[in-house]
PDB file of C-alpha atoms in Angstrom:
ATOM      1  CA  MET A   1     -56.882  -7.133   3.454  1.00  0.00           C
ATOM      2  CA  ASN A   2     -59.659  -5.428   1.808  1.00  0.00           C
ATOM      3  CA  LEU A   3     -60.541  -1.796   1.941  1.00  0.00           C
ATOM      4  CA  PRO A   4     -63.021  -1.678   4.691  1.00  0.00           C
ATOM      5  CA  LEU A   5     -60.695  -3.593   6.979  1.00  0.00           C
ATOM      6  CA  ARG A   6     -57.932  -1.327   6.216  1.00  0.00           C
ATOM      7  CA  GLU A   7     -59.950   1.658   6.867  1.00  0.00           C
ATOM      8  CA  ALA A   8     -61.105   0.177  10.290  1.00  0.00           C
ATOM      9  CA  ALA A   9     -57.384  -0.478  11.177  1.00  0.00           C
ATOM     10  CA  VAL A  10     -56.344   3.053  10.287  1.00  0.00           C
ATOM     11  CA  ARG A  11     -59.253   4.533  12.329  1.00  0.00           C
ATOM     12  CA  ARG A  12     -58.062   2.409  15.325  1.00  0.00           C
ATOM     13  CA  LEU A  13     -54.723   3.796  14.957  1.00  0.00           C
ATOM     14  CA  LEU A  14     -55.763   7.409  14.720  1.00  0.00           C
ATOM     15  CA  GLU A  15     -58.253   7.133  17.773  1.00  0.00           C
ATOM     16  CA  ARG A  16     -55.530   5.884  20.075  1.00  0.00           C
ATOM     17  CA  THR A  17     -53.700   8.573  22.284  1.00  0.00           C
ATOM     18  CA  PRO A  18     -50.226   9.309  20.866  1.00  0.00           C
ATOM     19  CA  PRO A  19     -47.157   7.954  22.801  1.00  0.00           C
ATOM     20  CA  GLN A  20     -45.533  10.220  25.266  1.00  0.00           C
ATOM     21  CA  VAL A  21     -42.400  11.676  23.838  1.00  0.00           C
ATOM     22  CA  PRO A  22     -39.315  12.481  26.150  1.00  0.00           C
ATOM     23  CA  PRO A  23     -38.741  16.044  26.647  1.00  0.00           C
ATOM     24  CA  GLU A  24     -35.206  16.072  25.796  1.00  0.00           C
ATOM     25  CA  LEU A  25     -35.969  14.715  22.253  1.00  0.00           C
ATOM     26  CA  TYR A  26     -37.347  17.940  21.381  1.00  0.00           C
ATOM     27  CA  THR A  27     -34.144  20.003  22.087  1.00  0.00           C
ATOM     28  CA  GLU A  28     -32.109  17.265  20.246  1.00  0.00           C
ATOM     29  CA  ALA A  29     -34.389  17.433  17.209  1.00  0.00           C
ATOM     30  CA  VAL A  30     -34.144  21.236  17.094  1.00  0.00           C
ATOM     31  CA  ARG A  31     -30.311  21.068  17.521  1.00  0.00           C
ATOM     32  CA  ARG A  32     -29.905  18.547  14.668  1.00  0.00           C
ATOM     33  CA  GLY A  33     -32.469  20.269  12.618  1.00  0.00           C
ATOM     34  CA  GLY A  34     -30.636  23.567  12.918  1.00  0.00           C
ATOM     35  CA  ARG A  35     -27.405  21.953  12.106  1.00  0.00           C
ATOM     36  CA  MET A  36     -28.830  20.356   9.017  1.00  0.00           C
ATOM     37  CA  LEU A  37     -30.360  23.538   7.633  1.00  0.00           C
ATOM     38  CA  ARG A  38     -26.893  25.388   8.012  1.00  0.00           C
ATOM     39  CA  ARG A  39     -25.058  22.559   6.276  1.00  0.00           C
ATOM     40  CA  ARG A  40     -27.679  22.552   3.460  1.00  0.00           C
ATOM     41  CA  ALA A  41     -27.444  26.415   3.057  1.00  0.00           C
ATOM     42  CA  LEU A  42     -23.528  26.070   2.896  1.00  0.00           C
ATOM     43  CA  ALA A  43     -23.684  23.329   0.333  1.00  0.00           C
ATOM     44  CA  ARG A  44     -26.112  25.467  -1.657  1.00  0.00           C
ATOM     45  CA  ARG A  45     -23.832  28.547  -1.342  1.00  0.00           C
ATOM     46  CA  LEU A  46     -20.709  26.426  -2.470  1.00  0.00           C
ATOM     47  CA  LEU A  47     -22.719  25.152  -5.475  1.00  0.00           C
ATOM     48  CA  TRP A  48     -23.692  28.428  -6.589  1.00  0.00           C
ATOM     49  CA  LEU A  49     -20.156  29.781  -6.055  1.00  0.00           C
ATOM     50  CA  ALA A  50     -18.849  26.823  -8.240  1.00  0.00           C
ATOM     51  CA  LEU A  51     -21.279  27.453 -10.968  1.00  0.00           C
ATOM     52  CA  LEU A  52     -20.366  31.113 -10.909  1.00  0.00           C
ATOM     53  CA  ALA A  53     -16.609  30.138 -11.128  1.00  0.00           C
ATOM     54  CA  ALA A  54     -17.218  27.807 -14.202  1.00  0.00           C
ATOM     55  CA  ALA A  55     -19.209  30.515 -15.876  1.00  0.00           C
ATOM     56  CA  LEU A  56     -16.542  33.109 -15.364  1.00  0.00           C
ATOM     57  CA  ALA A  57     -13.645  30.658 -16.387  1.00  0.00           C
ATOM     58  CA  PHE A  58     -15.799  29.834 -19.621  1.00  0.00           C
ATOM     59  CA  ALA A  59     -16.341  33.559 -20.393  1.00  0.00           C
ATOM     60  CA  ILE A  60     -12.565  34.190 -19.975  1.00  0.00           C
ATOM     61  CA  TRP A  61     -11.593  31.123 -21.974  1.00  0.00           C
ATOM     62  CA  ALA A  62     -14.111  32.008 -24.873  1.00  0.00           C
ATOM     63  CA  SER A  63     -12.918  35.544 -24.882  1.00  0.00           C
ATOM     64  CA  SER A  64      -9.339  34.638 -25.383  1.00  0.00           C
ATOM     65  CA  ALA A  65      -9.557  31.537 -27.490  1.00  0.00           C
ATOM     66  CA  HIS A  66     -12.380  32.711 -29.874  1.00  0.00           C
ATOM     67  CA  PRO A  67     -13.877  29.248 -30.385  1.00  0.00           C
ATOM     68  CA  TRP A  68     -16.542  30.645 -32.945  1.00  0.00           C
ATOM     69  CA  ALA A  69     -13.869  31.930 -35.310  1.00  0.00           C
ATOM     70  CA  GLU A  70     -12.865  29.763 -38.176  1.00  0.00           C
ATOM     71  CA  PRO A  71      -9.321  28.715 -37.974  1.00  0.00           C
ATOM     72  CA  PRO A  72      -7.049  29.886 -41.100  1.00  0.00           C
ATOM     73  CA  SER A  73      -6.803  27.334 -43.787  1.00  0.00           C
ATOM     74  CA  THR A  74      -3.471  25.410 -43.963  1.00  0.00           C
ATOM     75  CA  THR A  75      -4.170  23.454 -47.129  1.00  0.00           C
ATOM     76  CA  THR A  76      -3.226  26.116 -49.707  1.00  0.00           C
ATOM     77  CA  PRO A  77       0.190  27.553 -49.660  1.00  0.00           C
ATOM     78  CA  PRO A  78       0.521  31.313 -49.872  1.00  0.00           C
ATOM     79  CA  VAL A  79       0.870  32.766 -53.251  1.00  0.00           C
ATOM     80  CA  SER A  80       4.123  34.448 -54.102  1.00  0.00           C
ATOM     81  CA  ASP A  81       6.084  35.439 -57.288  1.00  0.00           C
ATOM     82  CA  TRP A  82       3.298  36.404 -59.550  1.00  0.00           C
TER      83      TRP A  82
END
Protein backbone atom coordinates (compact mmCIF):
# COMPACT_ATOMS: atom_id res chain seq x y z
CA MET A 1 0.00 0.00 0.00
CA ASN A 2 1.58 3.25 -1.10
CA LEU A 3 1.40 6.59 0.67
CA PRO A 4 -1.61 8.15 -1.16
CA LEU A 5 -3.73 5.04 -0.57
CA ARG A 6 -2.78 5.00 3.11
CA GLU A 7 -3.61 8.69 3.47
CA ALA A 8 -6.97 8.16 1.76
CA ALA A 9 -7.76 5.24 4.08
CA VAL A 10 -6.89 7.33 7.14
CA ARG A 11 -9.06 10.20 5.88
CA ARG A 12 -12.01 7.84 5.39
CA LEU A 13 -11.57 6.54 8.94
CA LEU A 14 -11.40 10.05 10.38
CA GLU A 15 -14.45 11.29 8.45
CA ARG A 16 -16.72 8.56 9.82
CA THR A 17 -18.82 9.26 12.89
CA PRO A 18 -17.39 7.74 16.03
CA PRO A 19 -19.22 4.67 17.36
CA GLN A 20 -21.64 5.09 20.23
CA VAL A 21 -20.13 4.31 23.62
CA PRO A 22 -22.32 2.67 26.27
CA PRO A 23 -23.00 5.11 29.14
CA GLU A 24 -21.91 2.68 31.88
CA LEU A 25 -18.50 2.37 30.24
CA TYR A 26 -17.53 5.87 31.41
CA THR A 27 -18.21 5.18 35.08
CA GLU A 28 -16.38 1.85 34.89
CA ALA A 29 -13.37 3.51 33.25
CA VAL A 30 -13.29 6.27 35.88
CA ARG A 31 -13.51 3.71 38.70
CA ARG A 32 -10.73 1.56 37.27
CA GLY A 33 -8.57 4.58 36.47
CA GLY A 34 -8.91 5.92 40.01
CA ARG A 35 -7.98 2.55 41.46
CA MET A 36 -4.98 2.29 39.13
CA LEU A 37 -3.78 5.77 40.16
CA ARG A 38 -4.09 4.90 43.84
CA ARG A 39 -2.14 1.69 43.35
CA ARG A 40 0.61 3.50 41.47
CA ALA A 41 0.84 6.15 44.19
CA LEU A 42 1.04 3.45 46.87
CA ALA A 43 3.73 1.58 44.93
CA ARG A 44 5.71 4.80 44.47
CA ARG A 45 5.48 5.57 48.20
CA LEU A 46 6.58 2.04 49.11
CA LEU A 47 9.56 2.26 46.75
CA TRP A 48 10.63 5.60 48.25
CA LEU A 49 10.25 4.12 51.73
CA ALA A 50 12.38 1.11 50.77
CA LEU A 51 15.03 3.41 49.27
CA LEU A 52 15.06 5.52 52.43
CA ALA A 53 15.34 2.40 54.62
CA ALA A 54 18.22 1.08 52.51
CA ALA A 55 20.06 4.42 52.70
CA LEU A 56 19.52 4.57 56.46
CA ALA A 57 20.72 0.97 56.91
CA PHE A 58 23.82 1.71 54.83
CA ALA A 59 24.58 4.84 56.84
CA ILE A 60 24.24 2.98 60.14
CA TRP A 61 26.42 0.11 58.88
CA ALA A 62 29.06 2.49 57.50
CA SER A 63 29.21 4.47 60.74
CA SER A 64 29.74 1.34 62.81
CA ALA A 65 31.98 -0.74 60.49
CA HIS A 66 34.21 2.08 59.14
CA PRO A 67 34.74 0.41 55.75
CA TRP A 68 37.02 3.26 54.64
CA ALA A 69 39.59 2.58 57.40
CA GLU A 70 42.47 0.27 56.61
CA PRO A 71 42.49 -2.83 58.82
CA PRO A 72 45.52 -3.33 61.08
CA SER A 73 48.34 -5.38 59.64
CA THR A 74 48.62 -8.95 60.89
CA THR A 75 51.79 -9.97 59.03
CA THR A 76 54.33 -8.38 61.41
CA PRO A 77 54.36 -9.57 65.01
CA PRO A 78 54.49 -6.96 67.73
CA VAL A 79 57.98 -5.93 68.83
CA SER A 80 58.91 -6.84 72.39
CA ASP A 81 62.09 -7.26 74.46
CA TRP A 82 64.31 -4.61 72.96
